[in-house]
CSV table of C-alpha atoms and ligand atoms in Angstrom, one decimal:
chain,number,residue,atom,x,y,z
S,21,UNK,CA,-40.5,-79.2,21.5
S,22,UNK,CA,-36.8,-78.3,21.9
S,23,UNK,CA,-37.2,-75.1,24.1
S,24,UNK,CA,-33.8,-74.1,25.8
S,25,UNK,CA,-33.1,-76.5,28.6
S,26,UNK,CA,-31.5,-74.2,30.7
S,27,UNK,CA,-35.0,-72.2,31.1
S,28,UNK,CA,-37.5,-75.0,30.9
S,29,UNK,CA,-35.3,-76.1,34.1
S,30,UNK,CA,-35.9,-73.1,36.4
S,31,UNK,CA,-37.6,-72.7,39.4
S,32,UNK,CA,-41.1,-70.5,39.4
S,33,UNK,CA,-40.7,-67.6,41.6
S,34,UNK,CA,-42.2,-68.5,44.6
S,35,UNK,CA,-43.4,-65.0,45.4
S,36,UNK,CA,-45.1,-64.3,42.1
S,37,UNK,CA,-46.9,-67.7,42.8
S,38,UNK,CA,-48.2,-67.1,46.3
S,39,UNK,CA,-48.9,-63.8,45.4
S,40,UNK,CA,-50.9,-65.0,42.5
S,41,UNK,CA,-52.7,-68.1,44.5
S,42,UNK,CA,-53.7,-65.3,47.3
S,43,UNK,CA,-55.6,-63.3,44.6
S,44,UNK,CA,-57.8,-66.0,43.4
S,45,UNK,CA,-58.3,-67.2,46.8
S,46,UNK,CA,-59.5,-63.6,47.2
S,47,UNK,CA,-61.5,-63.6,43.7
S,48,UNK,CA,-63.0,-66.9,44.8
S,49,UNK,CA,-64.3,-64.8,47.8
S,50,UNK,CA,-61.9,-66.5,50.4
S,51,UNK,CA,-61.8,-64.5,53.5
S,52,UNK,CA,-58.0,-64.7,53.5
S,53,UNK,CA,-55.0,-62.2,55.0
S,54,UNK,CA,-52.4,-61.8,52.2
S,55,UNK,CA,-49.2,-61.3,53.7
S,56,UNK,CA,-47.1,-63.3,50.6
S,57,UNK,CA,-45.2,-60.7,48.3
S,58,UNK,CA,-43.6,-58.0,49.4
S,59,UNK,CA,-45.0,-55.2,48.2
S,60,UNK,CA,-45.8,-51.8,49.7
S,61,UNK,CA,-49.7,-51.4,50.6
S,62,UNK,CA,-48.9,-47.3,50.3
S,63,UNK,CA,-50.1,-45.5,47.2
S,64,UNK,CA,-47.3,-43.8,45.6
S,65,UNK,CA,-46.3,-40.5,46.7
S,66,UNK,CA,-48.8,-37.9,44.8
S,67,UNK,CA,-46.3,-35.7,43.6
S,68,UNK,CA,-44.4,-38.6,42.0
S,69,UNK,CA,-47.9,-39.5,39.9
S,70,UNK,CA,-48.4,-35.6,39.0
S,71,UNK,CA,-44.8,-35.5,37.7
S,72,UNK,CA,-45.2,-38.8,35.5
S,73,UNK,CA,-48.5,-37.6,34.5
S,74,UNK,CA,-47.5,-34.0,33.7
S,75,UNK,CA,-44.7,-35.4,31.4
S,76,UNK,CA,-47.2,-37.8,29.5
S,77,UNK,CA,-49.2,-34.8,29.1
S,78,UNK,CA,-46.6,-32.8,27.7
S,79,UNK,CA,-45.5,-35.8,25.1
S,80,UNK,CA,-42.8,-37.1,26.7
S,81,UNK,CA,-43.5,-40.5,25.8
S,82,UNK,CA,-40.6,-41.4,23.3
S,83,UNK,CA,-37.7,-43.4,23.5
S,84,UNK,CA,-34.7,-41.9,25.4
S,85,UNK,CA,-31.8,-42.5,24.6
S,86,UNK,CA,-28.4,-43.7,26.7
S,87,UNK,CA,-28.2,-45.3,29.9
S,88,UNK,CA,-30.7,-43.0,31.3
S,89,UNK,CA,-31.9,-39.3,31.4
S,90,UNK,CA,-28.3,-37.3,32.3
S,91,UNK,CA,-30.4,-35.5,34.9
S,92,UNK,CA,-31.6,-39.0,36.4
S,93,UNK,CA,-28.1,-39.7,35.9
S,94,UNK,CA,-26.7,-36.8,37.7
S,95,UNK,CA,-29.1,-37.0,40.8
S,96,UNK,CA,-28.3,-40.7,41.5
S,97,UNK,CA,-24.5,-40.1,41.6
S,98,UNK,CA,-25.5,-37.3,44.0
S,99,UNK,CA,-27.8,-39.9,45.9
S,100,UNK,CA,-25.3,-42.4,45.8
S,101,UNK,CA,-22.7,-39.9,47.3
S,102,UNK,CA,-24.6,-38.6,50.2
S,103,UNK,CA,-26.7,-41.4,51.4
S,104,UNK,CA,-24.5,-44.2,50.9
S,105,UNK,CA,-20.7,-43.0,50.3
S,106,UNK,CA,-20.6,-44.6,47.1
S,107,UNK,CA,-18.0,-42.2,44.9
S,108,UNK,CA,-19.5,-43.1,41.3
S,109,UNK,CA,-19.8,-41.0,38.1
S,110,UNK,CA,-23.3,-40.4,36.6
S,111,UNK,CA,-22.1,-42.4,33.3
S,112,UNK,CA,-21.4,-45.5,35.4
S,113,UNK,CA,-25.0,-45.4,36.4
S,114,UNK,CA,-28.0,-47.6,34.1
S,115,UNK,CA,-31.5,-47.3,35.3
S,116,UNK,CA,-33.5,-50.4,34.7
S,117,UNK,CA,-37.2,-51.6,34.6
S,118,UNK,CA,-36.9,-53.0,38.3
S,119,UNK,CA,-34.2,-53.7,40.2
S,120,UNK,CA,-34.9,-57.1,39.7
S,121,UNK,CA,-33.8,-56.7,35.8
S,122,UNK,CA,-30.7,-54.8,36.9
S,123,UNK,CA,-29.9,-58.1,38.8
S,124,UNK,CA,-30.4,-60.0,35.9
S,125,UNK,CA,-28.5,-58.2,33.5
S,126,UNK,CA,-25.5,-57.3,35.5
S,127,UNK,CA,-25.1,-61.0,36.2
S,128,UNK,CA,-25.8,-62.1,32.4
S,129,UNK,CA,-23.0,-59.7,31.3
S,130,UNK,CA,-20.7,-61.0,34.2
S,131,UNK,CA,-21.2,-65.0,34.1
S,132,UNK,CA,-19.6,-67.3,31.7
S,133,UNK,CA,-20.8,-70.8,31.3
S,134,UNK,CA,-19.9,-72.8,34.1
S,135,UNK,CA,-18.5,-69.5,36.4
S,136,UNK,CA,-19.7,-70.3,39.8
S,137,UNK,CA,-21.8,-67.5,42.0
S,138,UNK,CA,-22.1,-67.4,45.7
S,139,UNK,CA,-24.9,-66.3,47.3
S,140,UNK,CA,-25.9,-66.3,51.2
S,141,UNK,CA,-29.0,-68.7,51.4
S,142,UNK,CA,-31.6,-68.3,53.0
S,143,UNK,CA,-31.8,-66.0,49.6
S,144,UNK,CA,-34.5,-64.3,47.4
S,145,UNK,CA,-35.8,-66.6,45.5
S,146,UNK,CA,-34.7,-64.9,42.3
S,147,UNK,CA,-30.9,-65.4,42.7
S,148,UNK,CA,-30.7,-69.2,41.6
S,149,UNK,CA,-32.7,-69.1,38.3
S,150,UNK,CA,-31.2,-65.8,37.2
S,151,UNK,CA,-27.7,-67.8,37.5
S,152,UNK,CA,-28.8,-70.1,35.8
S,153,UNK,CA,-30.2,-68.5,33.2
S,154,UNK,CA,-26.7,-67.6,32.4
S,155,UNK,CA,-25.4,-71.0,32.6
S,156,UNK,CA,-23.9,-70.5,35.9
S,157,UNK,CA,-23.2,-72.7,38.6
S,158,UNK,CA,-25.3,-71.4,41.9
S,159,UNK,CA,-23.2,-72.0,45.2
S,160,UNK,CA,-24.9,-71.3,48.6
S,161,UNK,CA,-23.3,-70.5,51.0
S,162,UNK,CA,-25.5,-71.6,54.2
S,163,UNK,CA,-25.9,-69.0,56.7
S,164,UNK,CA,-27.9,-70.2,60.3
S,165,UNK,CA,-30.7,-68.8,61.9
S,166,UNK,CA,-28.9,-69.8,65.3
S,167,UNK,CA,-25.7,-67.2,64.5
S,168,UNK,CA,-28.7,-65.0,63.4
S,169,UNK,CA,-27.4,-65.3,59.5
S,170,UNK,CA,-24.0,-63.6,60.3
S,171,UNK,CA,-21.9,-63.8,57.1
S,172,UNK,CA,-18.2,-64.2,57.8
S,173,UNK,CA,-14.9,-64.6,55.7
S,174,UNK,CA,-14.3,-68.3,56.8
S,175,UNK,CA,-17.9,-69.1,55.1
S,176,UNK,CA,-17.0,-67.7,52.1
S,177,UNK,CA,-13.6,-68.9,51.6
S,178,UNK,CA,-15.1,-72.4,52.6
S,179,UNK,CA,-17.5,-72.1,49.2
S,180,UNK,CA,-14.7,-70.3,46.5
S,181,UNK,CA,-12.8,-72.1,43.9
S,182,UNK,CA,-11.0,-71.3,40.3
S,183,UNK,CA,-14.3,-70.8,39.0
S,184,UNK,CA,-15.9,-68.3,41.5
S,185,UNK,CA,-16.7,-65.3,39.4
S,186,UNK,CA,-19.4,-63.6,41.3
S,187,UNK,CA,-20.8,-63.2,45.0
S,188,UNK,CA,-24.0,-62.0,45.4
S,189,UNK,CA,-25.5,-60.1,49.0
S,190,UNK,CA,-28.4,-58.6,49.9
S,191,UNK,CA,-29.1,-56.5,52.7
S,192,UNK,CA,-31.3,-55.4,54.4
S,193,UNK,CA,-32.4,-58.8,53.7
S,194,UNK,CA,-35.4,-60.1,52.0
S,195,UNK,CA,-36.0,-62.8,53.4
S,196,UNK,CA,-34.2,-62.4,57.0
S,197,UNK,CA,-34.5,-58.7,57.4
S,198,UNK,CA,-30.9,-58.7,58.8
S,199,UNK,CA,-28.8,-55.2,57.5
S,200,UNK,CA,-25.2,-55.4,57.0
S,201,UNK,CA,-23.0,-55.0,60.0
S,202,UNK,CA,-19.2,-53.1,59.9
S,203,UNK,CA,-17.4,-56.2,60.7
S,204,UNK,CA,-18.9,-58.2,58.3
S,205,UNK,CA,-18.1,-55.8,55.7
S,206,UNK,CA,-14.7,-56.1,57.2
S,207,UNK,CA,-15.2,-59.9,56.6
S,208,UNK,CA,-16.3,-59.8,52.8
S,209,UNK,CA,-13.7,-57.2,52.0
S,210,UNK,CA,-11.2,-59.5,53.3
S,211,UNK,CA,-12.6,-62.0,51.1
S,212,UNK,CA,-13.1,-59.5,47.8
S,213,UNK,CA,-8.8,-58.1,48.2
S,214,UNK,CA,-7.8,-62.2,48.3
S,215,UNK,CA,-10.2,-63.0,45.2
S,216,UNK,CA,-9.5,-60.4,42.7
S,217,UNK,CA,-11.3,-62.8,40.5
S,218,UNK,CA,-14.8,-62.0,41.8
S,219,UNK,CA,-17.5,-59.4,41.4
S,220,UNK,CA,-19.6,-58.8,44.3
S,221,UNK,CA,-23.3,-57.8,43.4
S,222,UNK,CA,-25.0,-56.0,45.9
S,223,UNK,CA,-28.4,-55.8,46.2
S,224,UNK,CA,-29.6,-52.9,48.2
S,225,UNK,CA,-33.3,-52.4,47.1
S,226,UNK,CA,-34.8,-52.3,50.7
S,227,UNK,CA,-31.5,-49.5,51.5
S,228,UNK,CA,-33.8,-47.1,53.2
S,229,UNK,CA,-36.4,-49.8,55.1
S,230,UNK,CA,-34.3,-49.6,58.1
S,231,UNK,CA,-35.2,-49.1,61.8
S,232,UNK,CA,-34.4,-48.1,65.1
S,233,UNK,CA,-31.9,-45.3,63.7
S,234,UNK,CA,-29.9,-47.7,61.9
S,235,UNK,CA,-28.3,-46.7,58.7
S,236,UNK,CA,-27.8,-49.9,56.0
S,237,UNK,CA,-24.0,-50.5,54.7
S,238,UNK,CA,-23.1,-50.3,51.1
S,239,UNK,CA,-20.0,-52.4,50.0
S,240,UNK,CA,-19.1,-50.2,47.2
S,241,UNK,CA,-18.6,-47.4,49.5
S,242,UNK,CA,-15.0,-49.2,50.8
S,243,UNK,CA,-12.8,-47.4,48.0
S,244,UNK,CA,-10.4,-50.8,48.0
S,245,UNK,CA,-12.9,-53.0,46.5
S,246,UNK,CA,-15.2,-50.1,44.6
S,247,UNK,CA,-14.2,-51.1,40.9
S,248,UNK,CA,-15.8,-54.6,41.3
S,249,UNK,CA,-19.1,-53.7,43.3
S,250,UNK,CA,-22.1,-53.8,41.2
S,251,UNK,CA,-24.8,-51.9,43.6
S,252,UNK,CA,-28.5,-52.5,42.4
S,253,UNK,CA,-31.3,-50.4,44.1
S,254,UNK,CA,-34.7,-49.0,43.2
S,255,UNK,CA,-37.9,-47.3,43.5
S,256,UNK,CA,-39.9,-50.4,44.3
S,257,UNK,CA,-39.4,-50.4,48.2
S,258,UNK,CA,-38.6,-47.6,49.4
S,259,UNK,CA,-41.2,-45.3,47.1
S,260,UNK,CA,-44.1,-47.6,46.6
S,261,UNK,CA,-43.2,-48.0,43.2
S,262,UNK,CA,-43.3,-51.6,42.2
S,263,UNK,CA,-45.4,-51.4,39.3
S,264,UNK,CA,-43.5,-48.8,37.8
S,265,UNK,CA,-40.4,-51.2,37.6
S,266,UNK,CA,-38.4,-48.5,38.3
S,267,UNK,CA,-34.3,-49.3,39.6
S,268,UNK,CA,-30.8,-48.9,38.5
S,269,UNK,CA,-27.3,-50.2,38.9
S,270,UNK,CA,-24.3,-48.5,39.3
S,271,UNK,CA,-21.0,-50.0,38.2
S,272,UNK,CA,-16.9,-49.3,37.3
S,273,UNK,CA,-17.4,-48.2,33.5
S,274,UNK,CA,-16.0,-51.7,33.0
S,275,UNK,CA,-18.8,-53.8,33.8
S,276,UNK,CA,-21.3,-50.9,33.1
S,277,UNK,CA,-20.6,-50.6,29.0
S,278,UNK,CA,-21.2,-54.4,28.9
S,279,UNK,CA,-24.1,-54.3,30.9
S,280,UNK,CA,-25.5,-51.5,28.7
S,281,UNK,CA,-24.8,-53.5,25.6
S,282,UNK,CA,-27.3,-56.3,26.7
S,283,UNK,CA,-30.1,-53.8,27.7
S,284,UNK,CA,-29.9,-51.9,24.2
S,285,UNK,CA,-30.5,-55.1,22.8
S,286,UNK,CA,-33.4,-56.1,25.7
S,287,UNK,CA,-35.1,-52.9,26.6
S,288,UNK,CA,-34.0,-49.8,24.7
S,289,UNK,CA,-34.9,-47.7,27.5
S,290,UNK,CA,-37.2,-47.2,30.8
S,291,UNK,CA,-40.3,-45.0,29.9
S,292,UNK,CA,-39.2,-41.7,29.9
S,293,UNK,CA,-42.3,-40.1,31.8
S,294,UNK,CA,-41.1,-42.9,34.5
S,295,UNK,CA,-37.4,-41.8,34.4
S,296,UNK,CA,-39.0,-38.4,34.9
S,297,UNK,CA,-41.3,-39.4,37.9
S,298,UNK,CA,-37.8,-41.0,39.6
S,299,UNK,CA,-36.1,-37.6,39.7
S,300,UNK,CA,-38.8,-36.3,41.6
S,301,UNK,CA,-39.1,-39.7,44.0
S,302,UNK,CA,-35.9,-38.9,44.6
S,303,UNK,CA,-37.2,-36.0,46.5
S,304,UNK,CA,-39.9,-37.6,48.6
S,305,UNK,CA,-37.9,-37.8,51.8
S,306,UNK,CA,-40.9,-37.2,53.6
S,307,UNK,CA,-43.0,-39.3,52.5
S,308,UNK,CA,-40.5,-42.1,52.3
S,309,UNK,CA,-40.2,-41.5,56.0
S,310,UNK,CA,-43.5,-41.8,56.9
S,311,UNK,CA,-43.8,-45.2,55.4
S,312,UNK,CA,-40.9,-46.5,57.2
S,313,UNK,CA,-42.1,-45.2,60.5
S,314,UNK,CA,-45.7,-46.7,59.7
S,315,UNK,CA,-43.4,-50.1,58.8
S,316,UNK,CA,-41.8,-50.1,62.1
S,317,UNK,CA,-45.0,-49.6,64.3
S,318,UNK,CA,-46.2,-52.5,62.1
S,319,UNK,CA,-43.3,-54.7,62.9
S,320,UNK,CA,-43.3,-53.8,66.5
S,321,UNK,CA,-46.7,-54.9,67.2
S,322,UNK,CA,-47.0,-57.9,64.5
S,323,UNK,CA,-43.5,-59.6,65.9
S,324,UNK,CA,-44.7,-59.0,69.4
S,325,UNK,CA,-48.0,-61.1,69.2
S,326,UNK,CA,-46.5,-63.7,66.9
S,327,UNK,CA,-43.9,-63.8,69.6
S,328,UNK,CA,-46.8,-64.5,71.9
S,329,UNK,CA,-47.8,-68.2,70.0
S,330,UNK,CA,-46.8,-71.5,71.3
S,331,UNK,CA,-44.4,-72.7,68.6
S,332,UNK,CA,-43.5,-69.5,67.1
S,333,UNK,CA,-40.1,-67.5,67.6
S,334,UNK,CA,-39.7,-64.0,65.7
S,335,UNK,CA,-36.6,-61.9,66.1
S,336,UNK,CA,-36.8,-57.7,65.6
S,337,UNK,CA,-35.9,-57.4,62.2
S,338,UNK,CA,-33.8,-54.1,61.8
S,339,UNK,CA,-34.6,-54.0,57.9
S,340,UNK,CA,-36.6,-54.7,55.1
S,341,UNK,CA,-40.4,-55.5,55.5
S,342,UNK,CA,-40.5,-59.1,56.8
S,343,UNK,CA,-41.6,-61.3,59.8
S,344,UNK,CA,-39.2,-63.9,59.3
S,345,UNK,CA,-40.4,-66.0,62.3
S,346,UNK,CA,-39.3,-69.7,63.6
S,347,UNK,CA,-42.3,-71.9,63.3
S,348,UNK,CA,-42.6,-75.5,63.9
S,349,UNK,CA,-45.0,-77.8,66.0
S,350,UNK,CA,-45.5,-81.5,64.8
S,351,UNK,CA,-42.7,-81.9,63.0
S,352,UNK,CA,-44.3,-80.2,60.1
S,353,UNK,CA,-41.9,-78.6,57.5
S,354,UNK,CA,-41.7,-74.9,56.3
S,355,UNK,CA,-43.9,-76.2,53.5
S,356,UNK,CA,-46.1,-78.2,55.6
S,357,UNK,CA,-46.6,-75.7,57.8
S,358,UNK,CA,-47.2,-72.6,55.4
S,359,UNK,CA,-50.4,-74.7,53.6
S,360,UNK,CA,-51.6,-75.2,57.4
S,361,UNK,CA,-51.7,-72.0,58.2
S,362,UNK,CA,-52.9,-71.4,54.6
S,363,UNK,CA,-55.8,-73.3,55.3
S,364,UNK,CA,-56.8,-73.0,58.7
S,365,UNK,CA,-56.1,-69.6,59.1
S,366,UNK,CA,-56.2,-68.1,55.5
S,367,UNK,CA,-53.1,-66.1,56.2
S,368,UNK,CA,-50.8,-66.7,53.2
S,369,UNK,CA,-47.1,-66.8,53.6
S,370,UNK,CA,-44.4,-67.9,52.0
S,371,UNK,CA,-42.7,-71.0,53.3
S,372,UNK,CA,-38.8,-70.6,54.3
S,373,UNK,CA,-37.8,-73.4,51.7
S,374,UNK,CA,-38.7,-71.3,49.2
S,375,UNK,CA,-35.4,-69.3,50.0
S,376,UNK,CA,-33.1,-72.2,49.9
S,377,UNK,CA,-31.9,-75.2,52.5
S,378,UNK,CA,-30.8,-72.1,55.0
S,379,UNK,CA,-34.8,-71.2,55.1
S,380,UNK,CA,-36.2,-74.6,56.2
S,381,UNK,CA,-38.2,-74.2,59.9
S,382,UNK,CA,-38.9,-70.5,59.2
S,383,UNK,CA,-42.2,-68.8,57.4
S,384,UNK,CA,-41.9,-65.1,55.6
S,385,UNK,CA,-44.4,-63.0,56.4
S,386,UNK,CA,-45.3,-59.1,54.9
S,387,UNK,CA,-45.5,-56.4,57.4
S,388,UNK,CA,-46.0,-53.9,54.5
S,389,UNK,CA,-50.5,-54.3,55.3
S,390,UNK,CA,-52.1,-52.2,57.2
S,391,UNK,CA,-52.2,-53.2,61.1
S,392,UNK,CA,-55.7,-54.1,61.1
S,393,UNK,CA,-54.9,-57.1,58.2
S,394,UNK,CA,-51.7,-57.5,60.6
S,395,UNK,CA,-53.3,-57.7,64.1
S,396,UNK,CA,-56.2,-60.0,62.6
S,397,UNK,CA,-53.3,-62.4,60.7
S,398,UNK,CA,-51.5,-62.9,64.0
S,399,UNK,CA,-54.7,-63.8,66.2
S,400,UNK,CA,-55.9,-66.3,63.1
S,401,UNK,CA,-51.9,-67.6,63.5
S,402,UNK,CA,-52.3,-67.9,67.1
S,403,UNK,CA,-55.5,-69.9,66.9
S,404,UNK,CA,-54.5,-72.4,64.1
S,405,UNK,CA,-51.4,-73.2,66.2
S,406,UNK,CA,-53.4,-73.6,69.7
S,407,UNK,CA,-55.3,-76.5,67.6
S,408,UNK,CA,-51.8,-78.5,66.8
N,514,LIG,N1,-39.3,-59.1,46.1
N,514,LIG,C1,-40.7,-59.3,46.5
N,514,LIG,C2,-40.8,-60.5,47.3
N,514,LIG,O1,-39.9,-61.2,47.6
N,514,LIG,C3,-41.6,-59.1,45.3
N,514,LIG,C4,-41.7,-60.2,44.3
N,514,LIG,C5,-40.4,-60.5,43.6
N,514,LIG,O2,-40.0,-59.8,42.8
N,514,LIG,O3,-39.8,-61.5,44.0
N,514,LIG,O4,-41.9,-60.9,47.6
């Protein structure tokens, strides 16, 4: 058959797969540890469910119309105001069945054929084929575990040409867990006011996963460059939402009316009992903070025994939910390595390969499981390495 090319050609997502092969190891009554997809073990909040439940109840469960409810609308800019200094009008806000769909459609309405992206790699494995699916040209630009990822001008300007349309960040980062420093903000407005060709994408899903007191950058909050910031966040993360597919973008009118065009012609809308539901996560402070501090007691103690194992090296992350740890004994490649561990110690991961070139020699590892499934995954991780 003559499918379309472009799509046969991409990549599986490499979480969706080990996150699938962990639950029929599980169905095939494996005794394994799944620490592969990142996904909050919380339930959501209660009063988020009553609220989306109440609404159903009621018969709110037709179309809406627009980019999203104007109360949604209004309570984002408000969010986007106070938590993260992003000046931005509720109409240049869309909400979006995931964040991962406001990635996608923010770069299909920004791409043309052949327009190159940058993105940092290591890098969520969704950035490539979503490129692609646009007929884009991916560009990594390699950041190094040794200069723990840091992103600077120089390695961006190294990667840009004519065709550079778009550059896309993350942070906190999934995979690294690294947040964005001041200076290299500095670095990739630097970079933004010499291209005025480029729109950066921002993806800041895992915004409020931050520890030790620190507080996550948002690039769209430096008033220079704001007009050609596209900031994607979402429910997923920070609200134990994920199956909800619950985020949104915000974006200059600009970008945002084209943007809109290709979800009225996608979607139509997110559910309207779910748009309700988001105006009320947006109140769950509490709760939200309670997860994170249950996430960094977690990380604490899981990094400190993997830091324990011959072979193994695992920094603090300050963001996100991920043990991005150094592993390597034999010679054996991320990939190698992974199915080991796989195997002898039924802990699944995912390998760092997965996340580009920049990811070889490392493993990804949840830390959003309870800390019995993460204190019995790092003795099983110990034990399978004593045996190399
Ligand atoms: N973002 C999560 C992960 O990296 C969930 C799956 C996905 O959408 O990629 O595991």
């Amino acid at each position: 058959m003559q499918l379309n090319q472009n799509i046969m050609n991409l990549k599986p997502s490499a979480s969706l797969v080990f996150m699938k092969k962990a639950k029929e190891m599980k169905a095939a009554g494996l005794d394994i540890v799944d620490l592969a997809g990142g996904e909050p073990d919380f339930d959501t909040p209660a009063p988020i469910i009553e609220e989306a439940y109440r609404q159903m109840k009621a018969g709110f469960t037709h179309y809406t119309v627009g980019q999203a409810l104007p109360e949604l609308m209004e309570k984002l800019s408000v969010k986007l105001k106070e938590e993260n200094d992003i000046l931005c009008r509720p109409d240049e806000i869309m909400v979006t069945p995931g964040g991962k769909n406001g990635i996608y459609l923010a770069v299909r309405a920004i791409l043309n054929p052949g327009d190159e992206a940058l993105y940092l790699d290591p890098a969520w494995v969704s950035y490539v084929p979503i490129i692609q699916t646009a007929a884009g040209v991916p560009v990594p630009v390699k950041l190094s575990y040794e200069n723990h990822y840091r992103v600077t001008y120089e390695a961006l300007k190294e990667k840009v040409t004519e065709k550079t349309k778009m550059l896309i960040i993350n942070y906190p980062n999934n995979p690294t867990g690294k947040i964005l420093s001041a200076e290299e903000l500095d670095d990739i407005e630097k970079f933004m006011l010499e291209n005025q060709k480029v729109i950066l994408l921002s993806d800041e899903v895992y915004e409020r996963i931050v520890f030790d007191g620190k507080k996550s950058l948002s690039p769209a909050s430096r008033s220079a460059i704001r007009d050609r910031v596209v900031t994607v966040n979402g429910f997923s993360k920070s609200a134990a939402m994920t199956g909800w597919r619950l985020g949104y973008v915000a974006a200059s009118r600009e970008i945002l009316v084209s943007t809109y065009k290709l979800f009225q012609h996608s979607l139509s809308c997110v559910s309207g009992f779910v748009q309700k539901a988001a105006i009320v996560a947006l109140d769950c402070q509490k709760e939200m903070d309670e997860m994170v501090r249950c996430y960094e007691e977690r990380r604490n103690a899981f990094i400190g025994k993997l830091n324990a194992v011959d072979g193994i090296e695992a920094e603090l992350p300050p963001g996100a939910f991920y043990a991005w740890i150094k592993c390597s004994k034999n010679n054996m490649n991320s990939q190698e390595m992974c199915e080991y561990l796989l195997n002898e110690a039924k802990v699944v991961g995912v390998p760092g390969s997965s996340y580009g070139e920049g990811g070889e020699g490392c493993l990804r590892y949840s830390f959003a499981n309870s800390m019995d499934a993460l204190m019995e995954a790092a003795d099983r991780i110990k034990a399978a390495m004593d045996k190399l």
